[in-house]
Amino acid sequence: MKNQLSRRKFVTSAMGAGTGALIFPQLSSLTLQREGSPVRPIIITSHSNETGKLAMDAGWEVLKAGGNAADAVEKAANVIEADPEDTSVGYGGLPNEHGVVQLDASFMDGKTYSAGAVACLENIKTPSSVAKLVMQRTDHVLLVGAGALEFARVWGFREENLLTEKARKIWLRWKEELSPDDDWGSPEHLQNIRKKESYYRDFPDIEHHYGTTNVLAIDANGDIAGCTTTSGLSFKLNGRVGDSPIIGAGLYVDNEVGAAGATGRGEDVIKSCASYYIVLRMKEGIAPQKACEEALRMIIDRYRKINSDFYPSEKFVAINRFGEYGCASMTGKRNPQMSVMSSNGFLRHEGIVAYSGRP
Ligand code: ASP
């Protein structure tokens, strides 16, 4: 299946303030219309590896059986969170500066605009499920640290060590290389001859400084839900919270429009409310692909004025209520990819690298 935009007539009409004014007070309201029926149910994730495919299979099982979008999103996110090889999400995620894995996740329901999130959650493999319970079973949006863990325990989540051997070794190498002046390091490091080939053989690159997953779904009723889950910036300061659990930054969902999620440097995403911005742009009638690109443009326009050497790492994915989707990233040697599952089958969709401008 191709993104449906080309097959459908894209009509937008300005109607002045009114519908949706409570949610989007600053925009005049616009009506999105399409010819033909929407593609639903459908589920997408920013993950494009084999685990992303397995996650889509799991979410699709729920949707195919008539299940709701939130349950499908949770099932899919749990698959990615449980992958020990994935050093950016859940179990096996890279730890903070002290070697402790602290997870962030958010969940949002586009029908009720309810949301739940956890930040700096330790020892629980599936933070997205805890975030979903915060959304469904509390009157709050965000629980952090010890409070989030206590909440998870009350709901029967099992505590376990999330630091895999792979993640521990990567962390240890980071710690040893952090400074030539501290007391940590291999003999080579300590003698300041660190470029020796042997030192780099086992871990030639510490690649995953960022990494997260977004899962967004529309069920057969047209209800939309989304989740963003991550181990966050690797080696972050203890207690650092990224964009993933911040509603409007790492995730936003609105049944009347669609949903968007972010990965990449959370600090940029928080300051630009990027997911909310993408949904606002889609409400204006802009296609998801274009809306993702425009969010990148918005961030670049702001921060390159201050720092001309600003080359951020964000990647956005979005879907509108018609089942059209897109993704864009700001850096990368190859175009960003995402996974998509609908009654048309599974596909890996390729977005574009936008506004990089890197020489
Ligand atoms: N956005 C995440 C964070 O800043 C990391 C990532 O997506 O790469 O915590």
Short mmCIF file of C-alpha atoms in Angstrom, two decimals, residues 38-195:
data_model
loop_
_atom_site.label_atom_id
_atom_site.label_comp_id
_atom_site.label_asym_id
_atom_site.label_seq_id
_atom_site.Cartn_x
_atom_site.Cartn_y
_atom_site.Cartn_z
CA PRO A 38 -10.43 6.05 5.45
CA VAL A 39 -7.81 3.33 5.87
CA ARG A 40 -8.63 1.74 9.19
CA PRO A 41 -7.82 -0.02 11.31
CA ILE A 42 -4.17 0.81 10.90
CA ILE A 43 -1.12 0.85 13.17
CA ILE A 44 2.30 2.43 12.66
CA THR A 45 5.59 2.65 14.52
CA SER A 46 8.75 4.67 14.10
CA HIS A 47 10.69 1.41 14.52
CA SER A 48 11.67 -0.10 11.18
CA ASN A 49 13.70 -3.13 12.26
CA GLU A 50 12.53 -6.73 12.62
CA THR A 51 11.18 -6.02 16.11
CA GLY A 52 9.14 -3.20 14.61
CA LYS A 53 7.54 -5.76 12.30
CA LEU A 54 6.82 -8.12 15.20
CA ALA A 55 5.32 -5.21 17.11
CA MET A 56 3.03 -4.41 14.20
CA ASP A 57 1.96 -8.07 14.03
CA ALA A 58 1.06 -7.97 17.73
CA GLY A 59 -0.86 -4.69 17.45
CA TRP A 60 -2.61 -5.88 14.31
CA GLU A 61 -3.87 -9.01 16.07
CA VAL A 62 -5.75 -6.74 18.47
CA LEU A 63 -7.13 -4.45 15.78
CA LYS A 64 -8.12 -7.32 13.49
CA ALA A 65 -10.13 -8.90 16.29
CA GLY A 66 -12.06 -5.64 16.74
CA GLY A 67 -9.96 -4.44 19.68
CA ASN A 68 -9.45 -0.78 20.46
CA ALA A 69 -6.55 1.41 19.40
CA ALA A 70 -5.16 1.85 22.91
CA ASP A 71 -4.88 -1.90 23.52
CA ALA A 72 -3.27 -2.41 20.11
CA VAL A 73 -0.74 0.32 20.77
CA GLU A 74 0.14 -1.15 24.17
CA LYS A 75 0.61 -4.65 22.77
CA ALA A 76 2.87 -3.37 20.02
CA ALA A 77 4.91 -1.12 22.31
CA ASN A 78 5.45 -3.99 24.76
CA VAL A 79 7.11 -6.06 22.01
CA ILE A 80 9.67 -3.33 21.37
CA GLU A 81 10.19 -2.66 25.08
CA ALA A 82 10.95 -6.33 25.71
CA ASP A 83 13.65 -6.62 23.03
CA PRO A 84 16.98 -7.01 24.89
CA GLU A 85 18.95 -6.10 21.77
CA ASP A 86 17.32 -2.70 21.47
CA THR A 87 19.41 -0.26 23.46
CA SER A 88 16.97 2.63 23.11
CA VAL A 89 13.73 1.35 24.62
CA GLY A 90 12.69 -0.61 27.74
CA TYR A 91 14.67 -3.72 28.73
CA GLY A 92 18.23 -3.42 27.43
CA GLY A 93 18.00 0.37 27.11
CA LEU A 94 21.20 2.29 27.74
CA PRO A 95 21.41 3.57 31.32
CA ASN A 96 21.96 7.00 32.81
CA GLU A 97 25.32 8.34 33.93
CA HIS A 98 25.30 6.07 36.99
CA GLY A 99 24.56 2.91 35.02
CA VAL A 100 20.89 2.88 36.03
CA VAL A 101 18.21 2.37 33.38
CA GLN A 102 15.53 5.06 33.78
CA LEU A 103 12.59 4.81 31.39
CA ASP A 104 10.14 7.44 30.13
CA ALA A 105 6.80 6.73 28.43
CA SER A 106 3.52 8.41 27.57
CA PHE A 107 0.13 7.27 26.38
CA MET A 108 -2.74 9.29 24.92
CA ASP A 109 -6.31 8.56 23.91
CA GLY A 110 -7.54 10.78 21.08
CA LYS A 111 -11.23 10.31 21.83
CA THR A 112 -11.19 11.62 25.39
CA TYR A 113 -7.94 13.62 25.24
CA SER A 114 -6.89 11.74 28.35
CA ALA A 115 -3.22 11.04 28.81
CA GLY A 116 -0.85 9.31 31.19
CA ALA A 117 2.90 9.21 31.51
CA VAL A 118 5.81 8.02 33.63
CA ALA A 119 9.31 9.41 33.83
CA CYS A 120 12.54 8.09 35.35
CA LEU A 121 10.83 4.78 36.01
CA GLU A 122 13.29 2.09 37.10
CA ASN A 123 13.05 -1.73 37.09
CA ILE A 124 9.84 -2.08 35.06
CA LYS A 125 10.16 -3.56 31.59
CA THR A 126 6.99 -2.08 30.09
CA PRO A 127 6.68 1.60 31.02
CA SER A 128 4.08 2.13 28.29
CA SER A 129 1.68 -0.14 30.19
CA VAL A 130 2.27 1.81 33.38
CA ALA A 131 1.64 5.07 31.47
CA LYS A 132 -1.60 3.62 30.10
CA LEU A 133 -2.74 2.83 33.64
CA VAL A 134 -1.86 6.34 34.80
CA MET A 135 -4.14 7.51 31.98
CA GLN A 136 -6.96 5.10 32.71
CA ARG A 137 -6.85 4.71 36.48
CA THR A 138 -5.75 8.03 37.94
CA ASP A 139 -6.79 11.64 37.65
CA HIS A 140 -3.19 12.64 36.95
CA VAL A 141 -1.04 12.78 33.86
CA LEU A 142 2.56 12.30 34.95
CA LEU A 143 4.16 10.20 37.69
CA VAL A 144 7.92 10.24 38.17
CA GLY A 145 10.69 8.24 39.81
CA ALA A 146 9.85 6.56 43.09
CA GLY A 147 6.17 7.51 42.78
CA ALA A 148 5.90 5.95 39.34
CA LEU A 149 7.57 2.77 40.61
CA GLU A 150 5.27 2.61 43.61
CA PHE A 151 2.27 2.95 41.29
CA ALA A 152 3.59 0.17 39.06
CA ARG A 153 4.14 -2.09 42.08
CA VAL A 154 0.60 -1.50 43.29
CA TRP A 155 -0.63 -2.64 39.88
CA GLY A 156 1.39 -5.82 40.13
CA PHE A 157 4.23 -5.06 37.73
CA ARG A 158 7.25 -7.21 38.45
CA GLU A 159 10.52 -5.45 39.23
CA GLU A 160 13.55 -6.69 37.35
CA ASN A 161 17.02 -5.58 36.43
CA LEU A 162 16.76 -3.82 33.07
CA LEU A 163 20.49 -3.44 32.52
CA THR A 164 21.60 -6.13 30.06
CA GLU A 165 25.26 -7.13 29.75
CA LYS A 166 25.37 -5.46 26.36
CA ALA A 167 24.09 -2.14 27.77
CA ARG A 168 26.37 -2.39 30.82
CA LYS A 169 29.46 -2.83 28.63
CA ILE A 170 28.54 0.09 26.41
CA TRP A 171 27.95 2.23 29.50
CA LEU A 172 31.24 1.17 31.03
CA ARG A 173 33.13 2.06 27.90
CA TRP A 174 31.42 5.46 27.87
CA LYS A 175 32.44 6.01 31.49
CA GLU A 176 36.00 5.05 30.79
CA GLU A 177 36.20 7.39 27.84
CA LEU A 178 34.38 10.28 29.41
CA SER A 179 37.44 12.18 30.45
CA PRO A 180 41.17 11.71 30.03
CA ASP A 181 41.56 13.27 33.46
CA ASP A 182 39.41 11.07 35.66
CA ASP A 183 40.29 7.81 37.37
CA TRP A 184 38.27 5.55 35.06
CA GLY A 185 39.77 3.87 32.04
CA SER A 186 41.64 1.02 30.48
CA PRO A 187 45.41 0.94 30.82
CA GLU A 188 45.58 2.49 27.35
CA HIS A 189 43.17 5.20 28.37
CA LEU A 190 45.09 5.95 31.50
CA GLN A 191 48.30 6.25 29.54
CA ASN A 192 46.51 8.51 27.10
CA ILE A 193 47.14 6.20 24.17
CA ARG A 194 43.49 5.40 23.68
CA LYS A 195 43.43 5.26 19.92
#
